[in-house]
Amino acid sequence: MFNSSTKAKYKNIFMKKIIVTIVICLLAFNMYAQTSKEKKMDDFITDLMSKMTLEEKIGQLNLPSIGFDVTGPVLSKDVEGKIKRGSVGAVFNTYTPDAVRKLQDIAVKETRLKIPLIFGYDVIHGHKTIFPIPLGLAASWDTALIRMTARAAADEATADGLNWVFSPMVDIARDPRWGRVSEGAGEDPFLGSQIAKKMIEGYQGNNLSADSTVMACVKHFALYGAAEAGRDYNTVDMSLVKMYNDYLPPYKAAIDAGAGSVMSSFNEINGVPASANKWLLTDLLRKQWSFTGLIATDYTAINEMINHGVGDSAHVADLALNAGVDMDMVGELFLLELPTLVKQNKVSVKAIDSACRFVLEAKYKLGLFDDPYKYVSNDRSKEIMSDDKLALSKQAAEESIVLLKNASNILPLKPDTKIAFIGPLVTDKRNLIGNWSGAGDWKKAISIWDALQQKPQHKNYSYAKGCNLIDDSLLRKKLNEHDAQIEIDSTSTPQQLLDNAVVVAKQSDVIVAVLGESFGMSGEAASRSNIGLPDNQEKLLRALQATGKPVILILMNGRPLTLEWENENINGILETWFAGTQAGPAITDILFGNFNPCGKTTMTFPVNVGQIPIYYNAKNTGRPFDANNKYTSKYLDVSNEPLFPFGYGLSYTSFTYSDITLDQNKLYPGKKITASVSITNNGNYDGYEVAELYTRDLQASITRPVKELKGFQRIFLKKGESKEIHFSITENDLKFFNGDLRWTSEPGPFKLFIGGNSIDCKEADFQLLH
Ligand code: NOJ
């Protein structure tokens, strides 16, 4: 009856139906399993809460600091006593199996209801094995690698007693004066979102109760990176369209990836401090974004609302709880004020129950009710700083380093080159692991000098310190108060150090100057108004350059620096950030060509501080710069262009991009355009290239940025090799929040760019049609 092609067609349809049925069954089963798991959790917590007094419930909302680190302006007192009295839900700054066991013992053996504690800590770029600072990691554009670093950090943290990490920090940052740019992924919402997602996946896996996963904490919600004038803790004020289009996406990406907790930020949003901001925490986060995890404040953020001027201590506690805060970090105003506020009917028991439930749910999801000691194992010590983690740290360091300048291909250096290594950071270990290096032991970091000793083929070098890290006594004092351990050379004056360095430099073929910031010059509470090299280091660099020998500058720092003179006068510049435990081996491998640098900036480097804020995805203005027209947007004394743009980084080889081919130039909803380019490695080294895709919406109901990153691909090309790569663009990629905050696309003309950085791109035109 049927011919063979009709039979095949029916068979095909039949098979498709079976597959669809199986998928639907699996989804239904999954939903059922999920619902019954949630029901089990709900029942357990409802039962537990039915036994809790109001005081015990309020106790669960308390998050004091106890243990090894001090990470804020005040210290928590009598924490052990409070645990015993059931007045603590979680603690932070305690780790190691023994220390954690001691506190957990109190919670589960000496309290009435034996509710276990959560143990949190600032694990930001590694726990013991330290990876490059997050701004460095982001510069790798290798999201799979970043995920692995978060996974490794979770492994070590859980082996050391922890189950909650205050990471990732996903604040978009466009002002390098703000010291905390070192802790985030930079200025771009698209890249920031990709990284946020991968970090959550790395920390949490798909099962929070597994032995080696931790609960992540997305911070600082929200807009903390937009502090005015780059001054930490300062006021934030921004339009809703900027907030939705540029600043909120990475938080949302982290929530969508399943982040278990969120930390409210110190700043205000639309005039209301984040920790009192019901719109932010309840309407947006809980209702619109469906967040079901735990919301903790930042350190004493509730108390600080008194300084913000929104109320006295009772009122700010009331505001915070009713806004949606579940846990009060260090401030203890919940503990102090909530009992009375309930009696006065200002705070409902229902609101306290809701916060308490979120805390208990987090404990349940972590598996702590099954086994409060599940993260307290002395047997797991071999997982800490294991060979695979050290290898990952080296890989991450290599991939994060950005070659900013390489005049006449001065790098890599030949093995027999006579090199003078000059600078206070050549032998330094203390600074390599950067700020927020958690439990990392800087003594285990490998300096450039130590790494050189491990390279028997390279012996033709000398060393001079050249200068102290910082001569400015006031700055040194401030940094040393926070354990910067910046020492002044006691045997030589600054002038003697410099003179000696010049003598050593003159005997070399090439000078490698290793300079930068002390680790404490970036990070929290480390804003700077001048973001150049410290003056004494600048003086040394100029003296080295004056010898006439070629100079390579290796930078260690936590933010984009202003490097105008350096870029004009120094032959090679390598930005190594604070590259972590394996900084030395990674840097020396790059120096001698064993690894070809491939990192690219994720924050714009300004020419000078006056250009700040400067970022690639800016608006065009009505009078974009025109050199022939006075009345256009510009400075009289500096160009509008950055020193190094977003997405920029050189390689020892060179990559060329063909023109873009579009398979069509009209895009309809539900369809896609494919943009293709061929990339060729024209140089003499194999290497990685990050190809970046940007679009520009040329006509819209609200003004749109001149470029927006929409995709990137990290590809490896052997020397001489060409590869064609393809990017798909759909209507979704062109959507934005319009003036009514509706996520929408608007038909009209668009530009598409593909290139190796945000400035040097090939371009093509297309239309979006509805
Ligand atoms: C304050 C910082 O803003 C936050 O990032 C950190 O997690 C807490 N202190 C805890 O140390």
PDB file of N, CA and C in Angstrom, residues 299-368:
ATOM      1  N   TYR A 299      28.385  43.483  55.451  1.00  0.00           N
ATOM      2  CA  TYR A 299      28.907  43.707  56.811  1.00  0.00           C
ATOM      3  C   TYR A 299      28.335  44.977  57.463  1.00  0.00           C
ATOM      4  N   THR A 300      27.558  44.808  58.482  1.00  0.00           N
ATOM      5  CA  THR A 300      26.909  45.921  59.230  1.00  0.00           C
ATOM      6  C   THR A 300      26.090  46.870  58.347  1.00  0.00           C
ATOM      7  N   ALA A 301      25.620  46.361  57.212  1.00  0.00           N
ATOM      8  CA  ALA A 301      24.908  47.256  56.278  1.00  0.00           C
ATOM      9  C   ALA A 301      23.608  47.783  56.882  1.00  0.00           C
ATOM     10  N   ILE A 302      22.983  47.001  57.780  1.00  0.00           N
ATOM     11  CA  ILE A 302      21.725  47.497  58.367  1.00  0.00           C
ATOM     12  C   ILE A 302      22.035  48.680  59.290  1.00  0.00           C
ATOM     13  N   ASN A 303      23.039  48.509  60.143  1.00  0.00           N
ATOM     14  CA  ASN A 303      23.414  49.597  61.061  1.00  0.00           C
ATOM     15  C   ASN A 303      23.801  50.852  60.280  1.00  0.00           C
ATOM     16  N   GLU A 304      24.477  50.632  59.140  1.00  0.00           N
ATOM     17  CA  GLU A 304      24.972  51.783  58.378  1.00  0.00           C
ATOM     18  C   GLU A 304      23.838  52.613  57.781  1.00  0.00           C
ATOM     19  N   MET A 305      22.639  52.045  57.805  1.00  0.00           N
ATOM     20  CA  MET A 305      21.512  52.818  57.273  1.00  0.00           C
ATOM     21  C   MET A 305      21.153  53.971  58.219  1.00  0.00           C
ATOM     22  N   ILE A 306      21.658  53.881  59.455  1.00  0.00           N
ATOM     23  CA  ILE A 306      21.472  55.027  60.370  1.00  0.00           C
ATOM     24  C   ILE A 306      22.273  56.205  59.800  1.00  0.00           C
ATOM     25  N   ASN A 307      23.516  55.921  59.361  1.00  0.00           N
ATOM     26  CA  ASN A 307      24.330  56.979  58.745  1.00  0.00           C
ATOM     27  C   ASN A 307      23.736  57.460  57.427  1.00  0.00           C
ATOM     28  N   HIS A 308      23.137  56.535  56.697  1.00  0.00           N
ATOM     29  CA  HIS A 308      22.492  56.956  55.443  1.00  0.00           C
ATOM     30  C   HIS A 308      21.366  57.955  55.740  1.00  0.00           C
ATOM     31  N   GLY A 309      20.877  57.889  56.971  1.00  0.00           N
ATOM     32  CA  GLY A 309      19.844  58.845  57.355  1.00  0.00           C
ATOM     33  C   GLY A 309      18.436  58.373  57.062  1.00  0.00           C
ATOM     34  N   VAL A 310      18.208  57.043  57.208  1.00  0.00           N
ATOM     35  CA  VAL A 310      16.830  56.594  56.970  1.00  0.00           C
ATOM     36  C   VAL A 310      16.139  56.120  58.250  1.00  0.00           C
ATOM     37  N   GLY A 311      16.805  56.229  59.395  1.00  0.00           N
ATOM     38  CA  GLY A 311      16.104  55.858  60.628  1.00  0.00           C
ATOM     39  C   GLY A 311      17.053  55.528  61.760  1.00  0.00           C
ATOM     40  N   ASP A 312      16.488  55.322  62.946  1.00  0.00           N
ATOM     41  CA  ASP A 312      17.302  54.894  64.091  1.00  0.00           C
ATOM     42  C   ASP A 312      17.444  53.378  64.040  1.00  0.00           C
ATOM     43  N   SER A 313      18.079  52.803  65.063  1.00  0.00           N
ATOM     44  CA  SER A 313      18.431  51.386  64.925  1.00  0.00           C
ATOM     45  C   SER A 313      17.195  50.492  64.854  1.00  0.00           C
ATOM     46  N   ALA A 314      16.145  50.832  65.583  1.00  0.00           N
ATOM     47  CA  ALA A 314      14.934  50.008  65.509  1.00  0.00           C
ATOM     48  C   ALA A 314      14.307  50.135  64.118  1.00  0.00           C
ATOM     49  N   HIS A 315      14.283  51.355  63.620  1.00  0.00           N
ATOM     50  CA  HIS A 315      13.611  51.566  62.344  1.00  0.00           C
ATOM     51  C   HIS A 315      14.375  50.890  61.197  1.00  0.00           C
ATOM     52  N   VAL A 316      15.703  50.966  61.234  1.00  0.00           N
ATOM     53  CA  VAL A 316      16.442  50.349  60.114  1.00  0.00           C
ATOM     54  C   VAL A 316      16.315  48.822  60.157  1.00  0.00           C
ATOM     55  N   ALA A 317      16.216  48.254  61.364  1.00  0.00           N
ATOM     56  CA  ALA A 317      16.014  46.795  61.459  1.00  0.00           C
ATOM     57  C   ALA A 317      14.653  46.439  60.860  1.00  0.00           C
ATOM     58  N   ASP A 318      13.670  47.231  61.209  1.00  0.00           N
ATOM     59  CA  ASP A 318      12.317  47.056  60.676  1.00  0.00           C
ATOM     60  C   ASP A 318      12.339  47.155  59.142  1.00  0.00           C
ATOM     61  N   LEU A 319      13.003  48.217  58.637  1.00  0.00           N
ATOM     62  CA  LEU A 319      13.059  48.419  57.180  1.00  0.00           C
ATOM     63  C   LEU A 319      13.713  47.229  56.497  1.00  0.00           C
ATOM     64  N   ALA A 320      14.823  46.765  57.071  1.00  0.00           N
ATOM     65  CA  ALA A 320      15.575  45.684  56.423  1.00  0.00           C
ATOM     66  C   ALA A 320      14.754  44.407  56.364  1.00  0.00           C
ATOM     67  N   LEU A 321      14.156  44.038  57.501  1.00  0.00           N
ATOM     68  CA  LEU A 321      13.399  42.783  57.505  1.00  0.00           C
ATOM     69  C   LEU A 321      12.217  42.880  56.545  1.00  0.00           C
ATOM     70  N   ASN A 322      11.545  43.984  56.601  1.00  0.00           N
ATOM     71  CA  ASN A 322      10.368  44.125  55.745  1.00  0.00           C
ATOM     72  C   ASN A 322      10.715  44.323  54.272  1.00  0.00           C
ATOM     73  N   ALA A 323      11.957  44.735  54.013  1.00  0.00           N
ATOM     74  CA  ALA A 323      12.378  44.836  52.608  1.00  0.00           C
ATOM     75  C   ALA A 323      12.664  43.463  52.028  1.00  0.00           C
ATOM     76  N   GLY A 324      12.997  42.502  52.916  1.00  0.00           N
ATOM     77  CA  GLY A 324      13.275  41.157  52.410  1.00  0.00           C
ATOM     78  C   GLY A 324      14.609  40.588  52.833  1.00  0.00           C
ATOM     79  N   VAL A 325      15.341  41.277  53.725  1.00  0.00           N
ATOM     80  CA  VAL A 325      16.614  40.734  54.212  1.00  0.00           C
ATOM     81  C   VAL A 325      16.331  39.537  55.120  1.00  0.00           C
ATOM     82  N   ASP A 326      17.113  38.449  54.955  1.00  0.00           N
ATOM     83  CA  ASP A 326      16.962  37.294  55.842  1.00  0.00           C
ATOM     84  C   ASP A 326      18.037  37.254  56.922  1.00  0.00           C
ATOM     85  N   MET A 327      19.246  37.659  56.570  1.00  0.00           N
ATOM     86  CA  MET A 327      20.340  37.564  57.551  1.00  0.00           C
ATOM     87  C   MET A 327      21.060  38.890  57.707  1.00  0.00           C
ATOM     88  N   ASP A 328      21.385  39.198  58.928  1.00  0.00           N
ATOM     89  CA  ASP A 328      22.026  40.451  59.299  1.00  0.00           C
ATOM     90  C   ASP A 328      23.508  40.151  59.557  1.00  0.00           C
ATOM     91  N   MET A 329      24.374  40.612  58.661  1.00  0.00           N
ATOM     92  CA  MET A 329      25.788  40.299  58.816  1.00  0.00           C
ATOM     93  C   MET A 329      26.432  41.229  59.846  1.00  0.00           C
ATOM     94  N   VAL A 330      26.883  40.668  60.919  1.00  0.00           N
ATOM     95  CA  VAL A 330      27.667  41.307  61.993  1.00  0.00           C
ATOM     96  C   VAL A 330      26.916  42.357  62.814  1.00  0.00           C
ATOM     97  N   GLY A 331      26.009  43.087  62.212  1.00  0.00           N
ATOM     98  CA  GLY A 331      25.416  44.253  62.895  1.00  0.00           C
ATOM     99  C   GLY A 331      24.568  43.930  64.103  1.00  0.00           C
ATOM    100  N   GLU A 332      23.930  42.764  64.126  1.00  0.00           N
ATOM    101  CA  GLU A 332      23.121  42.292  65.261  1.00  0.00           C
ATOM    102  C   GLU A 332      21.941  43.176  65.614  1.00  0.00           C
ATOM    103  N   LEU A 333      21.486  43.970  64.661  1.00  0.00           N
ATOM    104  CA  LEU A 333      20.290  44.765  64.951  1.00  0.00           C
ATOM    105  C   LEU A 333      19.034  43.906  64.908  1.00  0.00           C
ATOM    106  N   PHE A 334      19.040  42.847  64.109  1.00  0.00           N
ATOM    107  CA  PHE A 334      17.886  41.940  64.124  1.00  0.00           C
ATOM    108  C   PHE A 334      17.750  41.336  65.526  1.00  0.00           C
ATOM    109  N   LEU A 335      18.902  40.902  66.052  1.00  0.00           N
ATOM    110  CA  LEU A 335      18.900  40.265  67.369  1.00  0.00           C
ATOM    111  C   LEU A 335      18.404  41.248  68.439  1.00  0.00           C
ATOM    112  N   LEU A 336      18.902  42.466  68.298  1.00  0.00           N
ATOM    113  CA  LEU A 336      18.601  43.465  69.315  1.00  0.00           C
ATOM    114  C   LEU A 336      17.183  44.023  69.199  1.00  0.00           C
ATOM    115  N   GLU A 337      16.739  44.293  67.994  1.00  0.00           N
ATOM    116  CA  GLU A 337      15.514  45.073  67.825  1.00  0.00           C
ATOM    117  C   GLU A 337      14.257  44.263  67.501  1.00  0.00           C
ATOM    118  N   LEU A 338      14.430  43.121  66.833  1.00  0.00           N
ATOM    119  CA  LEU A 338      13.216  42.444  66.341  1.00  0.00           C
ATOM    120  C   LEU A 338      12.250  42.013  67.456  1.00  0.00           C
ATOM    121  N   PRO A 339      12.743  41.502  68.596  1.00  0.00           N
ATOM    122  CA  PRO A 339      11.769  41.076  69.617  1.00  0.00           C
ATOM    123  C   PRO A 339      10.824  42.222  70.017  1.00  0.00           C
ATOM    124  N   THR A 340      11.396  43.415  70.234  1.00  0.00           N
ATOM    125  CA  THR A 340      10.534  44.546  70.609  1.00  0.00           C
ATOM    126  C   THR A 340       9.645  44.970  69.445  1.00  0.00           C
ATOM    127  N   LEU A 341      10.215  44.957  68.254  1.00  0.00           N
ATOM    128  CA  LEU A 341       9.417  45.380  67.096  1.00  0.00           C
ATOM    129  C   LEU A 341       8.202  44.479  66.902  1.00  0.00           C
ATOM    130  N   VAL A 342       8.369  43.197  67.249  1.00  0.00           N
ATOM    131  CA  VAL A 342       7.224  42.277  67.144  1.00  0.00           C
ATOM    132  C   VAL A 342       6.174  42.658  68.193  1.00  0.00           C
ATOM    133  N   LYS A 343       6.691  42.920  69.408  1.00  0.00           N
ATOM    134  CA  LYS A 343       5.739  43.291  70.483  1.00  0.00           C
ATOM    135  C   LYS A 343       4.972  44.556  70.111  1.00  0.00           C
ATOM    136  N   GLN A 344       5.670  45.462  69.420  1.00  0.00           N
ATOM    137  CA  GLN A 344       5.010  46.732  69.041  1.00  0.00           C
ATOM    138  C   GLN A 344       4.181  46.593  67.760  1.00  0.00           C
ATOM    139  N   ASN A 345       4.085  45.372  67.271  1.00  0.00           N
ATOM    140  CA  ASN A 345       3.358  45.109  66.015  1.00  0.00           C
ATOM    141  C   ASN A 345       3.913  45.850  64.804  1.00  0.00           C
ATOM    142  N   LYS A 346       5.209  46.197  64.871  1.00  0.00           N
ATOM    143  CA  LYS A 346       5.796  46.877  63.711  1.00  0.00           C
ATOM    144  C   LYS A 346       6.346  45.839  62.727  1.00  0.00           C
ATOM    145  N   VAL A 347       6.743  44.720  63.288  1.00  0.00           N
ATOM    146  CA  VAL A 347       7.237  43.625  62.449  1.00  0.00           C
ATOM    147  C   VAL A 347       6.367  42.420  62.761  1.00  0.00           C
ATOM    148  N   SER A 348       5.943  41.727  61.719  1.00  0.00           N
ATOM    149  CA  SER A 348       5.066  40.584  61.973  1.00  0.00           C
ATOM    150  C   SER A 348       5.883  39.313  62.180  1.00  0.00           C
ATOM    151  N   VAL A 349       5.314  38.390  62.927  1.00  0.00           N
ATOM    152  CA  VAL A 349       5.970  37.083  63.100  1.00  0.00           C
ATOM    153  C   VAL A 349       6.069  36.406  61.730  1.00  0.00           C
ATOM    154  N   LYS A 350       5.102  36.687  60.891  1.00  0.00           N
ATOM    155  CA  LYS A 350       5.110  36.098  59.540  1.00  0.00           C
ATOM    156  C   LYS A 350       6.386  36.513  58.778  1.00  0.00           C
ATOM    157  N   ALA A 351       6.764  37.790  58.917  1.00  0.00           N
ATOM    158  CA  ALA A 351       7.969  38.254  58.218  1.00  0.00           C
ATOM    159  C   ALA A 351       9.207  37.559  58.789  1.00  0.00           C
ATOM    160  N   ILE A 352       9.232  37.370  60.103  1.00  0.00           N
ATOM    161  CA  ILE A 352      10.375  36.676  60.718  1.00  0.00           C
ATOM    162  C   ILE A 352      10.375  35.203  60.307  1.00  0.00           C
ATOM    163  N   ASP A 353       9.217  34.614  60.280  1.00  0.00           N
ATOM    164  CA  ASP A 353       9.111  33.218  59.844  1.00  0.00           C
ATOM    165  C   ASP A 353       9.645  33.056  58.426  1.00  0.00           C
ATOM    166  N   SER A 354       9.288  34.001  57.590  1.00  0.00           N
ATOM    167  CA  SER A 354       9.708  33.887  56.198  1.00  0.00           C
ATOM    168  C   SER A 354      11.237  33.943  56.107  1.00  0.00           C
ATOM    169  N   ALA A 355      11.858  34.907  56.817  1.00  0.00           N
ATOM    170  CA  ALA A 355      13.324  35.015  56.787  1.00  0.00           C
ATOM    171  C   ALA A 355      13.964  33.757  57.374  1.00  0.00           C
ATOM    172  N   CYS A 356      13.407  33.285  58.495  1.00  0.00           N
ATOM    173  CA  CYS A 356      13.956  32.105  59.163  1.00  0.00           C
ATOM    174  C   CYS A 356      13.869  30.885  58.239  1.00  0.00           C
ATOM    175  N   ARG A 357      12.761  30.796  57.535  1.00  0.00           N
ATOM    176  CA  ARG A 357      12.585  29.665  56.626  1.00  0.00           C
ATOM    177  C   ARG A 357      13.667  29.667  55.533  1.00  0.00           C
ATOM    178  N   PHE A 358      13.986  30.859  55.001  1.00  0.00           N
ATOM    179  CA  PHE A 358      15.025  30.895  53.958  1.00  0.00           C
ATOM    180  C   PHE A 358      16.376  30.443  54.514  1.00  0.00           C
ATOM    181  N   VAL A 359      16.651  30.791  55.777  1.00  0.00           N
ATOM    182  CA  VAL A 359      17.925  30.364  56.375  1.00  0.00           C
ATOM    183  C   VAL A 359      17.922  28.839  56.555  1.00  0.00           C
ATOM    184  N   LEU A 360      16.832  28.322  57.084  1.00  0.00           N
ATOM    185  CA  LEU A 360      16.767  26.878  57.336  1.00  0.00           C
ATOM    186  C   LEU A 360      16.772  26.088  56.020  1.00  0.00           C
ATOM    187  N   GLU A 361      16.144  26.661  55.014  1.00  0.00           N
ATOM    188  CA  GLU A 361      16.158  25.982  53.710  1.00  0.00           C
ATOM    189  C   GLU A 361      17.574  25.869  53.171  1.00  0.00           C
ATOM    190  N   ALA A 362      18.344  26.948  53.349  1.00  0.00           N
ATOM    191  CA  ALA A 362      19.737  26.898  52.880  1.00  0.00           C
ATOM    192  C   ALA A 362      20.479  25.767  53.594  1.00  0.00           C
ATOM    193  N   LYS A 363      20.247  25.621  54.882  1.00  0.00           N
ATOM    194  CA  LYS A 363      20.909  24.549  55.652  1.00  0.00           C
ATOM    195  C   LYS A 363      20.462  23.182  55.141  1.00  0.00           C
ATOM    196  N   TYR A 364      19.162  23.110  54.860  1.00  0.00           N
ATOM    197  CA  TYR A 364      18.617  21.846  54.371  1.00  0.00           C
ATOM    198  C   TYR A 364      19.250  21.495  53.024  1.00  0.00           C
ATOM    199  N   LYS A 365      19.287  22.498  52.126  1.00  0.00           N
ATOM    200  CA  LYS A 365      19.833  22.228  50.788  1.00  0.00           C
ATOM    201  C   LYS A 365      21.306  21.843  50.859  1.00  0.00           C
ATOM    202  N   LEU A 366      22.011  22.390  51.844  1.00  0.00           N
ATOM    203  CA  LEU A 366      23.433  22.037  51.999  1.00  0.00           C
ATOM    204  C   LEU A 366      23.620  20.656  52.629  1.00  0.00           C
ATOM    205  N   GLY A 367      22.535  20.074  53.048  1.00  0.00           N
ATOM    206  CA  GLY A 367      22.619  18.728  53.641  1.00  0.00           C
ATOM    207  C   GLY A 367      23.029  18.748  55.093  1.00  0.00           C
ATOM    208  N   LEU A 368      22.969  19.916  55.732  1.00  0.00           N
ATOM    209  CA  LEU A 368      23.485  20.014  57.099  1.00  0.00           C
ATOM    210  C   LEU A 368      22.588  19.339  58.131  1.00  0.00           C
TER     211      LEU A 368
END
